[in-house]
mmCIF file with all atom_site columns, C-alpha atoms in Angstrom:
data_model
loop_
_atom_site.group_PDB
_atom_site.id
_atom_site.type_symbol
_atom_site.label_atom_id
_atom_site.label_alt_id
_atom_site.label_comp_id
_atom_site.label_asym_id
_atom_site.label_entity_id
_atom_site.label_seq_id
_atom_site.pdbx_PDB_ins_code
_atom_site.Cartn_x
_atom_site.Cartn_y
_atom_site.Cartn_z
_atom_site.occupancy
_atom_site.B_iso_or_equiv
_atom_site.pdbx_formal_charge
_atom_site.auth_seq_id
_atom_site.auth_comp_id
_atom_site.auth_asym_id
_atom_site.auth_atom_id
_atom_site.pdbx_PDB_model_num
ATOM 1   C CA . GLY A 1 1   ? -0.057  -0.106  0.061  1.00 53.00 ? 1   GLY A CA 1
ATOM 2   C CA . ALA A 1 2   ? 1.016   3.652   -0.312 1.00 79.00 ? 2   ALA A CA 1
ATOM 3   C CA . GLY A 1 3   ? 1.495   4.115   3.794  1.00 93.00 ? 3   GLY A CA 1
ATOM 4   C CA . VAL A 1 4   ? 1.847   2.263   6.927  1.00 96.00 ? 4   VAL A CA 1
ATOM 5   C CA . SER A 1 5   ? -1.212  0.367   7.409  1.00 96.00 ? 5   SER A CA 1
ATOM 6   C CA . GLN A 1 6   ? -2.505  -0.934  10.887 1.00 97.00 ? 6   GLN A CA 1
ATOM 7   C CA . SER A 1 7   ? -5.169  -3.016  11.939 1.00 97.00 ? 7   SER A CA 1
ATOM 8   C CA . PRO A 1 8   ? -7.373  -3.090  13.612 1.00 97.00 ? 8   PRO A CA 1
ATOM 9   C CA . SER A 1 9   ? -8.312  0.762   13.886 1.00 96.00 ? 9   SER A CA 1
ATOM 10  C CA . ASN A 1 10  ? -10.248 0.188   16.995 1.00 97.00 ? 10  ASN A CA 1
ATOM 11  C CA . LYS A 1 11  ? -10.203 -3.014  19.402 1.00 97.00 ? 11  LYS A CA 1
ATOM 12  C CA . VAL A 1 12  ? -12.294 -2.654  22.840 1.00 98.00 ? 12  VAL A CA 1
ATOM 13  C CA . THR A 1 13  ? -11.332 -6.385  24.855 1.00 98.00 ? 13  THR A CA 1
ATOM 14  C CA . GLU A 1 14  ? -11.914 -7.497  28.296 1.00 97.00 ? 14  GLU A CA 1
ATOM 15  C CA . LYS A 1 15  ? -9.603  -7.233  30.892 1.00 97.00 ? 15  LYS A CA 1
ATOM 16  C CA . GLY A 1 16  ? -7.486  -10.562 31.034 1.00 98.00 ? 16  GLY A CA 1
ATOM 17  C CA . LYS A 1 17  ? -7.637  -11.099 27.168 1.00 98.00 ? 17  LYS A CA 1
ATOM 18  C CA . ASP A 1 18  ? -4.736  -11.061 24.954 1.00 98.00 ? 18  ASP A CA 1
ATOM 19  C CA . VAL A 1 19  ? -4.306  -8.951  21.835 1.00 98.00 ? 19  VAL A CA 1
ATOM 20  C CA . GLU A 1 20  ? -2.704  -8.736  18.665 1.00 98.00 ? 20  GLU A CA 1
ATOM 21  C CA . LEU A 1 21  ? -2.148  -5.703  17.282 1.00 98.00 ? 21  LEU A CA 1
ATOM 22  C CA . ARG A 1 22  ? -0.690  -5.526  13.302 1.00 98.00 ? 22  ARG A CA 1
ATOM 23  C CA . CYS A 1 23  ? 1.748   -3.049  11.344 1.00 97.00 ? 23  CYS A CA 1
ATOM 24  C CA . ASP A 1 24  ? 2.116   -3.194  7.681  1.00 96.00 ? 24  ASP A CA 1
ATOM 25  C CA . PRO A 1 25  ? 5.242   -0.915  6.926  1.00 96.00 ? 25  PRO A CA 1
ATOM 26  C CA . ILE A 1 26  ? 5.791   0.728   3.634  1.00 95.00 ? 26  ILE A CA 1
ATOM 27  C CA . SER A 1 27  ? 7.228   -1.379  1.230  1.00 93.00 ? 27  SER A CA 1
ATOM 28  C CA . GLY A 1 28  ? 11.119  -1.468  1.285  1.00 91.00 ? 28  GLY A CA 1
ATOM 29  C CA . HIS A 1 29  ? 11.229  0.171   4.906  1.00 93.00 ? 29  HIS A CA 1
ATOM 30  C CA . THR A 1 30  ? 13.746  -1.772  6.579  1.00 91.00 ? 30  THR A CA 1
ATOM 31  C CA . ALA A 1 31  ? 13.187  0.316   10.196 1.00 92.00 ? 31  ALA A CA 1
ATOM 32  C CA . LEU A 1 32  ? 9.864   -0.131  12.090 1.00 94.00 ? 32  LEU A CA 1
ATOM 33  C CA . TYR A 1 33  ? 8.606   1.184   15.276 1.00 94.00 ? 33  TYR A CA 1
ATOM 34  C CA . TRP A 1 34  ? 5.831   0.859   17.916 1.00 95.00 ? 34  TRP A CA 1
ATOM 35  C CA . TYR A 1 35  ? 4.882   3.869   20.211 1.00 95.00 ? 35  TYR A CA 1
ATOM 36  C CA . ARG A 1 36  ? 1.881   4.399   22.546 1.00 95.00 ? 36  ARG A CA 1
ATOM 37  C CA . GLN A 1 37  ? 0.257   7.336   22.840 1.00 92.00 ? 37  GLN A CA 1
ATOM 38  C CA . SER A 1 38  ? -2.234  7.895   25.745 1.00 86.00 ? 38  SER A CA 1
ATOM 39  C CA . LEU A 1 39  ? -4.967  10.497  26.136 1.00 76.00 ? 39  LEU A CA 1
ATOM 40  C CA . GLY A 1 40  ? -3.344  13.869  26.168 1.00 69.00 ? 40  GLY A CA 1
ATOM 41  C CA . GLN A 1 41  ? 0.073   12.266  26.200 1.00 74.00 ? 41  GLN A CA 1
ATOM 42  C CA . GLY A 1 42  ? 3.382   12.327  24.242 1.00 81.00 ? 42  GLY A CA 1
ATOM 43  C CA . LEU A 1 43  ? 4.682   9.230   22.674 1.00 88.00 ? 43  LEU A CA 1
ATOM 44  C CA . GLU A 1 44  ? 6.076   6.533   24.620 1.00 90.00 ? 44  GLU A CA 1
ATOM 45  C CA . PHE A 1 45  ? 8.806   4.206   22.650 1.00 90.00 ? 45  PHE A CA 1
ATOM 46  C CA . LEU A 1 46  ? 8.241   0.724   22.664 1.00 93.00 ? 46  LEU A CA 1
ATOM 47  C CA . ILE A 1 47  ? 10.595  -0.929  20.340 1.00 93.00 ? 47  ILE A CA 1
ATOM 48  C CA . TYR A 1 48  ? 12.306  -0.676  17.184 1.00 90.00 ? 48  TYR A CA 1
ATOM 49  C CA . PHE A 1 49  ? 13.055  -3.344  14.460 1.00 92.00 ? 49  PHE A CA 1
ATOM 50  C CA . GLN A 1 50  ? 15.845  -3.064  11.930 1.00 89.00 ? 50  GLN A CA 1
ATOM 51  C CA . GLY A 1 51  ? 14.929  -5.809  9.333  1.00 89.00 ? 51  GLY A CA 1
ATOM 52  C CA . ASN A 1 52  ? 13.583  -8.778  11.390 1.00 88.00 ? 52  ASN A CA 1
ATOM 53  C CA . SER A 1 53  ? 15.767  -8.192  14.825 1.00 88.00 ? 53  SER A CA 1
ATOM 54  C CA . ALA A 1 54  ? 15.144  -5.620  17.340 1.00 86.00 ? 54  ALA A CA 1
ATOM 55  C CA . PRO A 1 55  ? 18.067  -3.542  18.589 1.00 78.00 ? 55  PRO A CA 1
ATOM 56  C CA . ASP A 1 56  ? 16.305  -2.040  21.344 1.00 79.00 ? 56  ASP A CA 1
ATOM 57  C CA . LYS A 1 57  ? 13.388  -3.453  23.135 1.00 82.00 ? 57  LYS A CA 1
ATOM 58  C CA . SER A 1 58  ? 13.776  -1.320  26.202 1.00 83.00 ? 58  SER A CA 1
ATOM 59  C CA . GLY A 1 59  ? 10.522  0.521   25.772 1.00 89.00 ? 59  GLY A CA 1
ATOM 60  C CA . LEU A 1 60  ? 8.173   -2.746  26.501 1.00 93.00 ? 60  LEU A CA 1
ATOM 61  C CA . PRO A 1 61  ? 6.428   -1.871  29.687 1.00 92.00 ? 61  PRO A CA 1
ATOM 62  C CA . SER A 1 62  ? 6.067   -5.345  31.108 1.00 93.00 ? 62  SER A CA 1
ATOM 63  C CA . ASP A 1 63  ? 6.830   -8.963  29.929 1.00 94.00 ? 63  ASP A CA 1
ATOM 64  C CA . ARG A 1 64  ? 3.283   -9.246  28.909 1.00 97.00 ? 64  ARG A CA 1
ATOM 65  C CA . PHE A 1 65  ? 4.280   -7.109  25.900 1.00 97.00 ? 65  PHE A CA 1
ATOM 66  C CA . SER A 1 66  ? 6.094   -8.737  22.870 1.00 96.00 ? 66  SER A CA 1
ATOM 67  C CA . ALA A 1 67  ? 6.708   -7.920  19.298 1.00 96.00 ? 67  ALA A CA 1
ATOM 68  C CA . GLU A 1 68  ? 7.829   -9.692  16.332 1.00 94.00 ? 68  GLU A CA 1
ATOM 69  C CA . ARG A 1 69  ? 8.541   -8.909  12.577 1.00 95.00 ? 69  ARG A CA 1
ATOM 70  C CA . THR A 1 70  ? 8.824   -11.390 9.983  1.00 88.00 ? 70  THR A CA 1
ATOM 71  C CA . GLY A 1 71  ? 10.380  -11.304 6.429  1.00 87.00 ? 71  GLY A CA 1
ATOM 72  C CA . GLY A 1 72  ? 11.246  -7.821  7.239  1.00 83.00 ? 72  GLY A CA 1
ATOM 73  C CA . SER A 1 73  ? 7.986   -6.605  6.563  1.00 92.00 ? 73  SER A CA 1
ATOM 74  C CA . VAL A 1 74  ? 4.807   -6.954  8.791  1.00 96.00 ? 74  VAL A CA 1
ATOM 75  C CA . SER A 1 75  ? 5.094   -6.549  12.616 1.00 97.00 ? 75  SER A CA 1
ATOM 76  C CA . THR A 1 76  ? 2.589   -7.863  15.191 1.00 97.00 ? 76  THR A CA 1
ATOM 77  C CA . LEU A 1 77  ? 2.487   -6.222  18.849 1.00 97.00 ? 77  LEU A CA 1
ATOM 78  C CA . THR A 1 78  ? 0.997   -8.657  21.377 1.00 98.00 ? 78  THR A CA 1
ATOM 79  C CA . ILE A 1 79  ? -0.353  -7.765  24.781 1.00 98.00 ? 79  ILE A CA 1
ATOM 80  C CA . GLN A 1 80  ? -1.124  -10.657 26.708 1.00 98.00 ? 80  GLN A CA 1
ATOM 81  C CA . ARG A 1 81  ? -3.504  -10.723 30.085 1.00 98.00 ? 81  ARG A CA 1
ATOM 82  C CA . THR A 1 82  ? -4.653  -6.757  29.293 1.00 98.00 ? 82  THR A CA 1
ATOM 83  C CA . GLN A 1 83  ? -4.881  -4.458  31.888 1.00 97.00 ? 83  GLN A CA 1
ATOM 84  C CA . GLN A 1 84  ? -6.830  -1.125  31.616 1.00 96.00 ? 84  GLN A CA 1
ATOM 85  C CA . GLU A 1 85  ? -3.815  0.591   31.885 1.00 94.00 ? 85  GLU A CA 1
ATOM 86  C CA . ASP A 1 86  ? -2.996  -0.573  28.456 1.00 96.00 ? 86  ASP A CA 1
ATOM 87  C CA . SER A 1 87  ? -5.879  1.288   27.190 1.00 96.00 ? 87  SER A CA 1
ATOM 88  C CA . ALA A 1 88  ? -3.893  3.960   24.516 1.00 96.00 ? 88  ALA A CA 1
ATOM 89  C CA . VAL A 1 89  ? -3.429  4.564   20.887 1.00 95.00 ? 89  VAL A CA 1
ATOM 90  C CA . TYR A 1 90  ? -0.829  2.360   19.726 1.00 97.00 ? 90  TYR A CA 1
ATOM 91  C CA . LEU A 1 91  ? 1.178   3.776   16.597 1.00 96.00 ? 91  LEU A CA 1
ATOM 92  C CA . CYS A 1 92  ? 3.376   1.919   14.082 1.00 97.00 ? 92  CYS A CA 1
ATOM 93  C CA . ALA A 1 93  ? 5.882   3.856   12.175 1.00 96.00 ? 93  ALA A CA 1
ATOM 94  C CA . SER A 1 94  ? 8.532   2.786   9.412  1.00 95.00 ? 94  SER A CA 1
ATOM 95  C CA . SER A 1 95  ? 11.435  4.383   7.381  1.00 93.00 ? 95  SER A CA 1
ATOM 96  C CA . PHE A 1 96  ? 14.242  3.247   4.755  1.00 90.00 ? 96  PHE A CA 1
ATOM 97  C CA . GLY A 1 97  ? 16.522  3.585   7.866  1.00 82.00 ? 97  GLY A CA 1
ATOM 98  C CA . GLY A 1 98  ? 19.056  5.809   6.355  1.00 80.00 ? 98  GLY A CA 1
ATOM 99  C CA . THR A 1 99  ? 20.446  8.679   8.050  1.00 80.00 ? 99  THR A CA 1
ATOM 100 C CA . GLY A 1 100 ? 18.004  11.589  8.112  1.00 85.00 ? 100 GLY A CA 1
ATOM 101 C CA . THR A 1 101 ? 15.243  9.853   6.796  1.00 89.00 ? 101 THR A CA 1
ATOM 102 C CA . GLU A 1 102 ? 11.925  10.316  8.187  1.00 92.00 ? 102 GLU A CA 1
ATOM 103 C CA . ALA A 1 103 ? 9.601   7.885   9.861  1.00 94.00 ? 103 ALA A CA 1
ATOM 104 C CA . PHE A 1 104 ? 6.055   7.661   8.369  1.00 95.00 ? 104 PHE A CA 1
ATOM 105 C CA . PHE A 1 105 ? 3.347   6.873   10.658 1.00 96.00 ? 105 PHE A CA 1
ATOM 106 C CA . GLY A 1 106 ? 0.360   4.680   10.385 1.00 96.00 ? 106 GLY A CA 1
ATOM 107 C CA . GLN A 1 107 ? -3.464  5.946   11.719 1.00 94.00 ? 107 GLN A CA 1
ATOM 108 C CA . GLY A 1 108 ? -2.946  3.840   15.047 1.00 95.00 ? 108 GLY A CA 1
ATOM 109 C CA . THR A 1 109 ? -5.069  1.217   16.889 1.00 97.00 ? 109 THR A CA 1
ATOM 110 C CA . ARG A 1 110 ? -7.129  2.426   19.683 1.00 96.00 ? 110 ARG A CA 1
ATOM 111 C CA . LEU A 1 111 ? -7.196  0.007   22.444 1.00 97.00 ? 111 LEU A CA 1
ATOM 112 C CA . THR A 1 112 ? -9.868  -0.125  25.279 1.00 97.00 ? 112 THR A CA 1
ATOM 113 C CA . VAL A 1 113 ? -9.468  -2.246  27.995 1.00 97.00 ? 113 VAL A CA 1
ATOM 114 C CA . VAL A 1 114 ? -12.881 -2.758  29.953 1.00 97.00 ? 114 VAL A CA 1
ATOM 115 C CA . GLY B 2 1   ? 21.018  8.726   26.260 1.00 81.00 ? 1   GLY B CA 1
ATOM 116 C CA . ASP B 2 2   ? 19.522  10.979  23.489 1.00 87.00 ? 2   ASP B CA 1
ATOM 117 C CA . SER B 2 3   ? 16.498  12.631  24.669 1.00 90.00 ? 3   SER B CA 1
ATOM 118 C CA . VAL B 2 4   ? 14.399  15.590  23.398 1.00 94.00 ? 4   VAL B CA 1
ATOM 119 C CA . THR B 2 5   ? 12.763  18.374  25.596 1.00 93.00 ? 5   THR B CA 1
ATOM 120 C CA . GLN B 2 6   ? 10.037  20.687  24.409 1.00 93.00 ? 6   GLN B CA 1
ATOM 121 C CA . MET B 2 7   ? 8.004   23.533  25.419 1.00 84.00 ? 7   MET B CA 1
ATOM 122 C CA . GLU B 2 8   ? 5.096   22.449  27.601 1.00 83.00 ? 8   GLU B CA 1
ATOM 123 C CA . GLY B 2 9   ? 1.816   23.464  26.330 1.00 84.00 ? 9   GLY B CA 1
ATOM 124 C CA . PRO B 2 10  ? -1.047  24.229  25.826 1.00 94.00 ? 10  PRO B CA 1
ATOM 125 C CA . VAL B 2 11  ? -0.287  27.303  23.720 1.00 96.00 ? 11  VAL B CA 1
ATOM 126 C CA . THR B 2 12  ? -3.269  29.728  22.832 1.00 97.00 ? 12  THR B CA 1
ATOM 127 C CA . LEU B 2 13  ? -2.501  32.235  20.029 1.00 97.00 ? 13  LEU B CA 1
ATOM 128 C CA . SER B 2 14  ? -4.722  35.005  18.250 1.00 97.00 ? 14  SER B CA 1
ATOM 129 C CA . GLU B 2 15  ? -4.741  34.380  14.367 1.00 97.00 ? 15  GLU B CA 1
ATOM 130 C CA . GLU B 2 16  ? -1.984  36.322  12.588 1.00 97.00 ? 16  GLU B CA 1
ATOM 131 C CA . ALA B 2 17  ? 0.172   35.820  16.142 1.00 98.00 ? 17  ALA B CA 1
ATOM 132 C CA . PHE B 2 18  ? 3.815   34.950  15.905 1.00 98.00 ? 18  PHE B CA 1
ATOM 133 C CA . LEU B 2 19  ? 4.417   31.392  16.999 1.00 97.00 ? 19  LEU B CA 1
ATOM 134 C CA . THR B 2 20  ? 7.610   29.887  18.930 1.00 97.00 ? 20  THR B CA 1
ATOM 135 C CA . ILE B 2 21  ? 7.599   26.365  20.451 1.00 97.00 ? 21  ILE B CA 1
ATOM 136 C CA . ASN B 2 22  ? 10.712  25.878  22.106 1.00 97.00 ? 22  ASN B CA 1
ATOM 137 C CA . CYS B 2 23  ? 12.753  22.299  21.623 1.00 97.00 ? 23  CYS B CA 1
ATOM 138 C CA . THR B 2 24  ? 16.079  21.273  22.818 1.00 97.00 ? 24  THR B CA 1
ATOM 139 C CA . TYR B 2 25  ? 17.955  17.945  22.646 1.00 96.00 ? 25  TYR B CA 1
ATOM 140 C CA . THR B 2 26  ? 20.432  15.803  24.217 1.00 95.00 ? 26  THR B CA 1
ATOM 141 C CA . ALA B 2 27  ? 22.867  13.557  21.915 1.00 92.00 ? 27  ALA B CA 1
ATOM 142 C CA . THR B 2 28  ? 25.882  11.920  21.592 1.00 86.00 ? 28  THR B CA 1
ATOM 143 C CA . GLY B 2 29  ? 26.335  11.551  18.009 1.00 82.00 ? 29  GLY B CA 1
ATOM 144 C CA . TYR B 2 30  ? 24.995  13.757  15.348 1.00 87.00 ? 30  TYR B CA 1
ATOM 145 C CA . PRO B 2 31  ? 21.101  13.420  15.172 1.00 93.00 ? 31  PRO B CA 1
ATOM 146 C CA . SER B 2 32  ? 18.907  14.412  12.448 1.00 95.00 ? 32  SER B CA 1
ATOM 147 C CA . LEU B 2 33  ? 16.215  16.947  13.977 1.00 97.00 ? 33  LEU B CA 1
ATOM 148 C CA . PHE B 2 34  ? 12.224  16.972  12.988 1.00 97.00 ? 34  PHE B CA 1
ATOM 149 C CA . TRP B 2 35  ? 8.961   18.678  13.806 1.00 98.00 ? 35  TRP B CA 1
ATOM 150 C CA . TYR B 2 36  ? 6.175   16.474  12.960 1.00 97.00 ? 36  TYR B CA 1
ATOM 151 C CA . VAL B 2 37  ? 2.364   17.517  13.415 1.00 97.00 ? 37  VAL B CA 1
ATOM 152 C CA . GLN B 2 38  ? -0.728  16.066  14.693 1.00 94.00 ? 38  GLN B CA 1
ATOM 153 C CA . TYR B 2 39  ? -3.851  17.516  13.165 1.00 94.00 ? 39  TYR B CA 1
ATOM 154 C CA . PRO B 2 40  ? -7.296  16.794  15.465 1.00 90.00 ? 40  PRO B CA 1
ATOM 155 C CA . GLY B 2 41  ? -8.266  13.152  14.696 1.00 86.00 ? 41  GLY B CA 1
ATOM 156 C CA . GLU B 2 42  ? -5.449  12.415  12.257 1.00 89.00 ? 42  GLU B CA 1
ATOM 157 C CA . GLY B 2 43  ? -1.824  10.827  12.338 1.00 89.00 ? 43  GLY B CA 1
ATOM 158 C CA . LEU B 2 44  ? 1.442   12.199  12.726 1.00 94.00 ? 44  LEU B CA 1
ATOM 159 C CA . GLN B 2 45  ? 3.060   13.836  9.796  1.00 95.00 ? 45  GLN B CA 1
ATOM 160 C CA . LEU B 2 46  ? 6.238   15.142  8.978  1.00 96.00 ? 46  LEU B CA 1
ATOM 161 C CA . LEU B 2 47  ? 6.069   18.983  9.067  1.00 98.00 ? 47  LEU B CA 1
ATOM 162 C CA . LEU B 2 48  ? 9.974   19.619  8.406  1.00 98.00 ? 48  LEU B CA 1
ATOM 163 C CA . LYS B 2 49  ? 13.303  18.529  9.278  1.00 97.00 ? 49  LYS B CA 1
ATOM 164 C CA . ALA B 2 50  ? 16.993  19.319  9.151  1.00 97.00 ? 50  ALA B CA 1
ATOM 165 C CA . THR B 2 51  ? 19.898  16.980  8.991  1.00 94.00 ? 51  THR B CA 1
ATOM 166 C CA . LYS B 2 52  ? 23.102  19.238  9.870  1.00 93.00 ? 52  LYS B CA 1
ATOM 167 C CA . ALA B 2 53  ? 24.128  22.005  11.880 1.00 94.00 ? 53  ALA B CA 1
ATOM 168 C CA . ASP B 2 54  ? 22.753  25.187  10.357 1.00 96.00 ? 54  ASP B CA 1
ATOM 169 C CA . ASP B 2 55  ? 20.499  23.652  7.993  1.00 96.00 ? 55  ASP B CA 1
ATOM 170 C CA . LYS B 2 56  ? 16.917  25.129  8.361  1.00 97.00 ? 56  LYS B CA 1
ATOM 171 C CA . GLY B 2 57  ? 14.058  23.066  7.555  1.00 97.00 ? 57  GLY B CA 1
ATOM 172 C CA . SER B 2 58  ? 10.545  24.958  6.254  1.00 97.00 ? 58  SER B CA 1
ATOM 173 C CA . ASN B 2 59  ? 7.186   24.061  5.303  1.00 97.00 ? 59  ASN B CA 1
ATOM 174 C CA . LYS B 2 60  ? 3.837   25.269  5.213  1.00 96.00 ? 60  LYS B CA 1
ATOM 175 C CA . GLY B 2 61  ? 5.092   28.706  6.533  1.00 97.00 ? 61  GLY B CA 1
ATOM 176 C CA . PHE B 2 62  ? 6.829   26.966  9.640  1.00 98.00 ? 62  PHE B CA 1
ATOM 177 C CA . GLU B 2 63  ? 10.873  27.178  10.370 1.00 98.00 ? 63  GLU B CA 1
ATOM 178 C CA . ALA B 2 64  ? 13.304  25.561  12.546 1.00 98.00 ? 64  ALA B CA 1
ATOM 179 C CA . THR B 2 65  ? 17.110  26.167  12.290 1.00 98.00 ? 65  THR B CA 1
ATOM 180 C CA . TYR B 2 66  ? 19.355  23.174  13.575 1.00 97.00 ? 66  TYR B CA 1
ATOM 181 C CA . ARG B 2 67  ? 21.842  25.051  16.031 1.00 97.00 ? 67  ARG B CA 1
ATOM 182 C CA . LYS B 2 68  ? 24.360  22.959  17.030 1.00 95.00 ? 68  LYS B CA 1
ATOM 183 C CA . GLU B 2 69  ? 26.113  25.408  19.757 1.00 95.00 ? 69  GLU B CA 1
ATOM 184 C CA . THR B 2 70  ? 22.776  25.731  21.704 1.00 96.00 ? 70  THR B CA 1
ATOM 185 C CA . THR B 2 71  ? 21.507  22.125  21.097 1.00 96.00 ? 71  THR B CA 1
ATOM 186 C CA . SER B 2 72  ? 18.191  23.514  19.555 1.00 97.00 ? 72  SER B CA 1
ATOM 187 C CA . PHE B 2 73  ? 15.428  23.116  16.848 1.00 98.00 ? 73  PHE B CA 1
ATOM 188 C CA . HIS B 2 74  ? 12.883  25.648  17.684 1.00 98.00 ? 74  HIS B CA 1
ATOM 189 C CA . LEU B 2 75  ? 9.868   26.105  15.340 1.00 98.00 ? 75  LEU B CA 1
ATOM 190 C CA . GLU B 2 76  ? 8.595   29.366  14.547 1.00 98.00 ? 76  GLU B CA 1
ATOM 191 C CA . LYS B 2 77  ? 5.718   30.941  12.119 1.00 98.00 ? 77  LYS B CA 1
ATOM 192 C CA . GLY B 2 78  ? 4.977   34.272  11.507 1.00 97.00 ? 78  GLY B CA 1
ATOM 193 C CA . SER B 2 79  ? 1.483   34.507  11.204 1.00 96.00 ? 79  SER B CA 1
ATOM 194 C CA . VAL B 2 80  ? -0.552  31.136  12.615 1.00 98.00 ? 80  VAL B CA 1
ATOM 195 C CA . GLN B 2 81  ? -3.802  30.314  11.212 1.00 97.00 ? 81  GLN B CA 1
ATOM 196 C CA . VAL B 2 82  ? -6.913  28.570  13.032 1.00 97.00 ? 82  VAL B CA 1
ATOM 197 C CA . SER B 2 83  ? -5.982  25.804  10.526 1.00 97.00 ? 83  SER B CA 1
ATOM 198 C CA . ASP B 2 84  ? -2.571  25.665  12.326 1.00 98.00 ? 84  ASP B CA 1
ATOM 199 C CA . SER B 2 85  ? -4.317  24.251  15.578 1.00 97.00 ? 85  SER B CA 1
ATOM 200 C CA . ALA B 2 86  ? -2.675  20.695  16.370 1.00 96.00 ? 86  ALA B CA 1
ATOM 201 C CA . VAL B 2 87  ? -0.383  19.274  18.528 1.00 95.00 ? 87  VAL B CA 1
ATOM 202 C CA . TYR B 2 88  ? 3.654   19.090  17.440 1.00 97.00 ? 88  TYR B CA 1
ATOM 203 C CA . PHE B 2 89  ? 6.428   17.106  18.328 1.00 96.00 ? 89  PHE B CA 1
ATOM 204 C CA . CYS B 2 90  ? 9.841   17.636  18.106 1.00 97.00 ? 90  CYS B CA 1
ATOM 205 C CA . ALA B 2 91  ? 12.167  14.861  17.657 1.00 96.00 ? 91  ALA B CA 1
ATOM 206 C CA . LEU B 2 92  ? 15.577  13.515  16.716 1.00 94.00 ? 92  LEU B CA 1
ATOM 207 C CA . SER B 2 93  ? 16.837  10.310  14.831 1.00 93.00 ? 93  SER B CA 1
ATOM 208 C CA . ASP B 2 94  ? 20.627  9.100   15.906 1.00 88.00 ? 94  ASP B CA 1
ATOM 209 C CA . PRO B 2 95  ? 22.751  7.593   13.518 1.00 82.00 ? 95  PRO B CA 1
ATOM 210 C CA . GLY B 2 96  ? 21.190  4.348   14.579 1.00 79.00 ? 96  GLY B CA 1
ATOM 211 C CA . ASN B 2 97  ? 17.882  5.558   13.088 1.00 80.00 ? 97  ASN B CA 1
ATOM 212 C CA . GLN B 2 98  ? 16.280  5.457   16.568 1.00 85.00 ? 98  GLN B CA 1
ATOM 213 C CA . PHE B 2 99  ? 13.798  7.861   17.164 1.00 90.00 ? 99  PHE B CA 1
ATOM 214 C CA . TYR B 2 100 ? 13.227  10.148  20.209 1.00 90.00 ? 100 TYR B CA 1
ATOM 215 C CA . PHE B 2 101 ? 10.139  12.168  20.623 1.00 92.00 ? 101 PHE B CA 1
ATOM 216 C CA . GLY B 2 102 ? 9.286   15.274  22.865 1.00 92.00 ? 102 GLY B CA 1
ATOM 217 C CA . THR B 2 103 ? 5.849   15.077  24.933 1.00 90.00 ? 103 THR B CA 1
ATOM 218 C CA . GLY B 2 104 ? 4.334   17.138  22.421 1.00 93.00 ? 104 GLY B CA 1
ATOM 219 C CA . THR B 2 105 ? 2.760   20.891  22.467 1.00 95.00 ? 105 THR B CA 1
ATOM 220 C CA . SER B 2 106 ? -0.717  21.518  21.578 1.00 94.00 ? 106 SER B CA 1
ATOM 221 C CA . LEU B 2 107 ? -1.638  24.858  19.763 1.00 97.00 ? 107 LEU B CA 1
ATOM 222 C CA . THR B 2 108 ? -5.070  26.473  19.555 1.00 97.00 ? 108 THR B CA 1
ATOM 223 C CA . VAL B 2 109 ? -5.466  29.253  17.209 1.00 98.00 ? 109 VAL B CA 1
ATOM 224 C CA . ILE B 2 110 ? -8.357  31.327  17.901 1.00 97.00 ? 110 ILE B CA 1
ATOM 225 C CA . PRO B 2 111 ? -9.891  33.572  15.143 1.00 95.00 ? 111 PRO B CA 1
#
């Protein structure tokens, strides 16, 4: 596609359930980023992929959060045993990864844990 | 580690007023600097960027100059419009292509 695609756009889940969020980056982009944006807050870094490997996982808030990227393309962010504090907009971005190249953002997945 | 600090909001201005949103950074290497904008109900999009010292990025009447001596990348616009109401994020990317974002500054322009 022309841009970064995220699915679903909205997800309502019950506390304790697992959720999977998907990100389809721009074709050819080697770098992929996940961020979390809570209501009225800035961007909280979660994880960064270069190709299929994740040089920086330091932002994952707990061991309930995991992410993978396969084939250097699609990435999934999994949250196990969701809690209400996980409610936020999860943003994915991708870039060519070269110096000074911009990151392109998807529209985000709005996760609500009830 | 690398980081970005930007002016706290919210900022409210009258139409045609001058805008400055301050941004300073901390980096161990030679970062590239960006301003992103998030209009209401929309995703983040690049507003402008600069990749080396003394470069000026500009777009839609907004400007920012990469100042290495003061480690700053302040966003300016000479005459804001109602349509500029949005949240503005300062960001840097390090040589390893990791992005660091500021906390965002909400701007409201009133007619």
